[in-house]
Amino acid sequence: MVQLAYPRALLKISGEALAGTVGAGIDFRVIDRLTDELKQVSATGVQLGLVVGGGNIVRGATASDQGMDRVSADYMGMLATVINALALQDILEKKGLDTRVMSAIRMEELAEPYIRRRAVRHLEKGRIVIFAGGTGNPYFSTDTAAVLRALEVEARVILKATNVDGVYTADPKKDPSARFLAELTFQEALVNGYAVMDANAFGLCKENRLPIVVFNINQPGATARVLAGERVGTIVQ
Ligand code: UDP
């Protein structure tokens, strides 16, 4: 077993990442690849929590721009995260991993209610805990939910899975002079306006000194390498 730099970690997977190239809904080829990756990660002995987004199905702000009540739209977004969580759980279990979905919105037929101590117990037993339903409150994001859960269960790091290699000084797709940044302090990220996470989530990390690693989930083996302490992606701390 490899030495772990972070014995307990929280991985944030955006809804967008699950949509693959289609851009919406769930691409099960992506889930297949991702769960293979998570199986590898789990074999290292790391205690792993997942927070999934819902932007591939409903985003509250977008639905409200189109005429929906914002609060209802946000609840729809939170329900979308549950749909994604169930998809991930199903495929992870098919691959032999032990998992629990814990929802911030009670729906006992399909998920356990989120109870902090119980979540910690699951993690200690080596179960992958998938935190669904965001924070359970409208006007928040799953980035904030990820940081909140990470702090609550005392994860040592938050891994932000994206489709880019990490943080750049500008958008590398638009600006050829964009520089990759391997390491940043919270202050540097804030001052330069690098969008690592939304402002609420970022503020919580900064205040509580919870390191964030932004990395490319499409790079095979990247998640396990980050957890082993290899320099992958950008670390903000
Ligand atoms: N959401 C919410 N409260 C939360 C988490 C999420 O209201 O604590 C809603 C919000 O409408 C958001 C949607 O759920 O747009 C999907 O989450 P998010 O946009 O964070 O997903 P991602 O961008 O990671 O796919």
XYZ file of C-alpha atoms and ligand atoms in Angstrom:
262
model
C 0.000 0.000 0.000
C 1.350 3.441 -0.887
C 1.942 6.076 1.783
C -0.952 8.519 1.650
C -0.379 12.239 1.804
C -4.062 12.709 2.604
C -5.676 9.822 4.509
C -9.169 11.264 4.128
C -10.181 13.297 1.112
C -13.209 14.822 -0.477
C -13.539 14.744 -4.239
C -15.855 17.229 -5.909
C -17.170 16.060 -9.267
C -19.176 18.595 -11.220
C -22.306 17.569 -13.054
C -20.679 18.841 -16.222
C -17.914 16.260 -15.890
C -20.530 13.485 -15.976
C -22.090 14.812 -19.160
C -19.004 13.988 -21.235
C -18.867 15.386 -24.738
C -22.665 15.446 -25.037
C -22.703 18.361 -22.599
C -25.923 17.406 -20.775
C -27.390 14.423 -18.973
C -25.276 11.452 -17.943
C -22.713 9.834 -20.218
C -22.294 6.329 -18.801
C -18.951 5.928 -20.559
C -17.692 8.790 -18.406
C -19.115 7.171 -15.282
C -17.462 3.896 -16.269
C -14.058 5.551 -16.606
C -14.487 7.608 -13.462
C -15.540 4.641 -11.347
C -12.557 2.609 -12.605
C -10.427 5.467 -11.384
C -12.194 5.576 -8.037
C -11.704 1.841 -7.615
C -7.964 2.372 -8.011
C -8.069 5.227 -5.512
C -10.050 3.230 -3.004
C -7.515 0.385 -3.185
C -4.876 2.737 -1.751
C -6.821 2.756 1.508
C -7.785 6.406 1.374
C -11.070 7.324 3.003
C -12.993 8.959 0.230
C -16.054 11.175 0.164
C -17.615 12.404 -3.063
C -19.759 15.432 -3.655
C -21.496 15.485 -7.006
C -22.910 18.498 -8.758
C -26.086 18.621 -10.814
C -25.316 21.147 -13.527
C -25.603 18.463 -16.233
C -29.324 18.229 -15.433
C -30.541 21.473 -13.828
C -28.778 24.615 -12.724
C -30.892 26.794 -10.458
C -29.676 30.154 -11.729
C -30.280 29.188 -15.378
C -33.762 27.822 -14.721
C -34.637 30.951 -12.785
C -33.384 33.150 -15.670
C -35.867 31.296 -17.809
C -38.755 32.238 -15.560
C -38.757 29.742 -12.702
C -38.874 30.720 -9.089
C -35.255 30.634 -7.892
C -35.890 28.600 -4.779
C -37.859 25.918 -6.647
C -35.208 25.886 -9.347
C -32.486 25.386 -6.748
C -34.377 22.484 -5.218
C -34.558 20.966 -8.699
C -30.789 21.400 -8.935
C -30.337 19.658 -5.598
C -32.531 16.783 -6.776
C -30.354 16.559 -9.886
C -27.347 15.873 -7.675
C -29.232 12.925 -6.191
C -29.805 11.498 -9.686
C -26.073 11.743 -10.380
C -25.224 10.250 -6.984
C -27.420 7.216 -7.642
C -25.783 6.658 -11.033
C -22.330 6.792 -9.471
C -23.346 4.554 -6.599
C -24.820 1.923 -8.880
C -21.735 1.610 -11.050
C -19.320 1.747 -8.098
C -21.217 -1.064 -6.374
C -21.226 -3.118 -9.591
C -17.453 -2.829 -9.514
C -17.374 -4.258 -5.996
C -16.994 -1.089 -3.952
C -18.936 -0.448 -0.799
C -20.764 2.891 -0.922
C -23.425 4.959 0.788
C -25.397 7.877 -0.599
C -26.186 10.431 2.088
C -28.602 13.150 1.138
C -28.988 16.606 2.628
C -32.654 16.395 1.622
C -34.431 13.482 3.226
C -35.524 10.761 0.863
C -35.124 7.609 2.873
C -36.250 5.217 0.160
C -33.110 5.896 -1.814
C -30.507 7.502 0.380
C -29.531 7.785 4.015
C -30.107 11.175 5.577
C -26.868 13.060 6.058
C -25.718 12.627 9.652
C -22.168 13.714 10.267
C -21.144 11.054 12.754
C -22.618 8.339 10.609
C -20.767 9.664 7.577
C -17.483 9.515 9.486
C -18.240 5.967 10.581
C -18.861 4.914 6.957
C -15.571 6.484 5.923
C -13.715 4.715 8.717
C -15.162 1.441 7.484
C -13.763 2.115 4.024
C -17.077 2.934 2.367
C -17.144 5.606 -0.287
C -19.654 8.190 0.891
C -21.469 10.074 -1.845
C -22.880 13.271 -0.442
C -25.972 14.266 -2.404
C -28.465 17.109 -2.250
C -25.795 19.813 -1.954
C -26.074 21.708 1.319
C -29.843 21.180 1.323
C -30.333 24.946 0.985
C -31.194 27.070 -2.032
C -28.772 29.799 -3.169
C -25.767 27.588 -2.469
C -23.649 25.485 -4.788
C -22.239 22.012 -4.667
C -18.760 23.565 -4.398
C -19.873 25.011 -1.073
C -21.432 21.669 -0.136
C -18.118 19.966 -0.913
C -16.138 22.280 1.344
C -18.733 22.089 4.083
C -18.744 18.287 4.075
C -14.947 18.177 3.854
C -14.686 20.349 6.965
C -17.386 18.436 8.795
C -15.803 15.015 8.252
C -12.285 16.449 8.705
C -11.008 15.612 5.257
C -7.440 16.837 4.778
C -7.886 18.072 1.237
C -10.517 18.896 -1.294
C -9.919 17.620 -4.792
C -11.635 19.617 -7.464
C -11.974 17.455 -10.543
C -12.134 19.490 -13.739
C -11.531 19.095 -17.452
C -8.404 21.281 -17.371
C -5.001 20.558 -15.872
C -5.257 23.156 -13.122
C -5.181 26.909 -12.666
C -3.736 29.128 -15.425
C -3.092 32.849 -15.460
C -5.671 33.110 -18.265
C -7.891 30.758 -20.258
C -5.364 28.548 -22.106
C -7.901 27.881 -24.865
C -8.166 31.590 -25.652
C -4.822 33.029 -24.630
C -1.619 31.339 -25.842
C 0.443 33.264 -23.258
C -1.518 31.704 -20.372
C 0.836 30.232 -17.757
C 0.120 27.124 -15.717
C 0.363 27.642 -11.949
C 1.459 24.610 -9.936
C 1.102 26.249 -6.555
C -0.804 29.207 -5.185
C -1.648 30.675 -1.824
C -5.278 31.480 -1.037
C -4.337 35.143 -1.051
C -2.708 34.960 -4.505
C -5.773 33.230 -5.929
C -8.036 35.849 -4.395
C -5.990 38.889 -5.429
C -5.598 37.675 -9.009
C -9.228 36.595 -9.305
C -8.407 33.003 -10.283
C -11.733 31.198 -10.223
C -10.786 28.091 -8.267
C -14.223 27.601 -6.721
C -17.169 29.896 -6.190
C -16.573 32.695 -3.703
C -18.450 31.126 -0.770
C -16.666 27.811 -1.118
C -13.296 29.467 -1.612
C -13.811 31.692 1.446
C -14.593 28.664 3.608
C -11.425 26.900 2.463
C -9.306 29.975 3.054
C -10.726 30.630 6.485
C -10.203 27.023 7.551
C -6.928 26.416 5.698
C -8.312 23.490 3.765
C -6.038 22.874 0.770
C -7.660 22.595 -2.667
C -6.130 20.600 -5.501
C -7.524 21.474 -8.923
C -6.707 18.762 -11.436
C -7.769 17.078 -14.654
C -9.940 14.073 -13.927
C -9.492 12.829 -17.519
C -5.824 12.090 -16.903
C -5.646 8.382 -16.029
C -4.430 7.765 -12.471
C -4.412 11.455 -11.547
C -6.647 11.161 -8.485
C -4.519 8.419 -6.912
C -1.344 10.377 -7.654
C -2.690 13.506 -5.963
C -3.578 11.495 -2.877
C -0.131 9.945 -2.791
C 1.225 13.478 -2.572
C 2.540 13.785 -6.127
C 2.480 17.215 -7.647
C -0.498 16.969 -9.993
C -2.601 19.935 -11.028
C -2.594 23.122 -8.962
C -2.520 23.173 -5.193
C -4.025 26.161 -3.425
C -3.118 26.344 0.242
N -27.909 23.771 -5.377
C -28.465 24.463 -4.317
N -27.899 24.352 -3.074
C -26.791 23.590 -2.839
C -26.208 22.910 -3.929
C -26.781 23.023 -5.181
O -29.449 25.170 -4.475
O -26.331 23.522 -1.689
C -28.577 23.814 -6.708
C -28.232 25.049 -7.515
O -29.388 25.429 -8.201
C -27.204 24.534 -8.496
C -27.669 23.117 -8.749
O -28.171 22.694 -7.472
O -27.199 25.257 -9.686
C -26.602 22.161 -9.223
O -25.429 22.306 -8.463
P -24.086 22.983 -9.060
O -24.456 24.049 -10.028
O -23.230 23.337 -7.923
O -23.515 21.752 -9.828
P -22.193 21.651 -10.736
O -21.914 22.998 -11.326
O -21.102 21.208 -9.841
O -22.568 20.599 -11.729
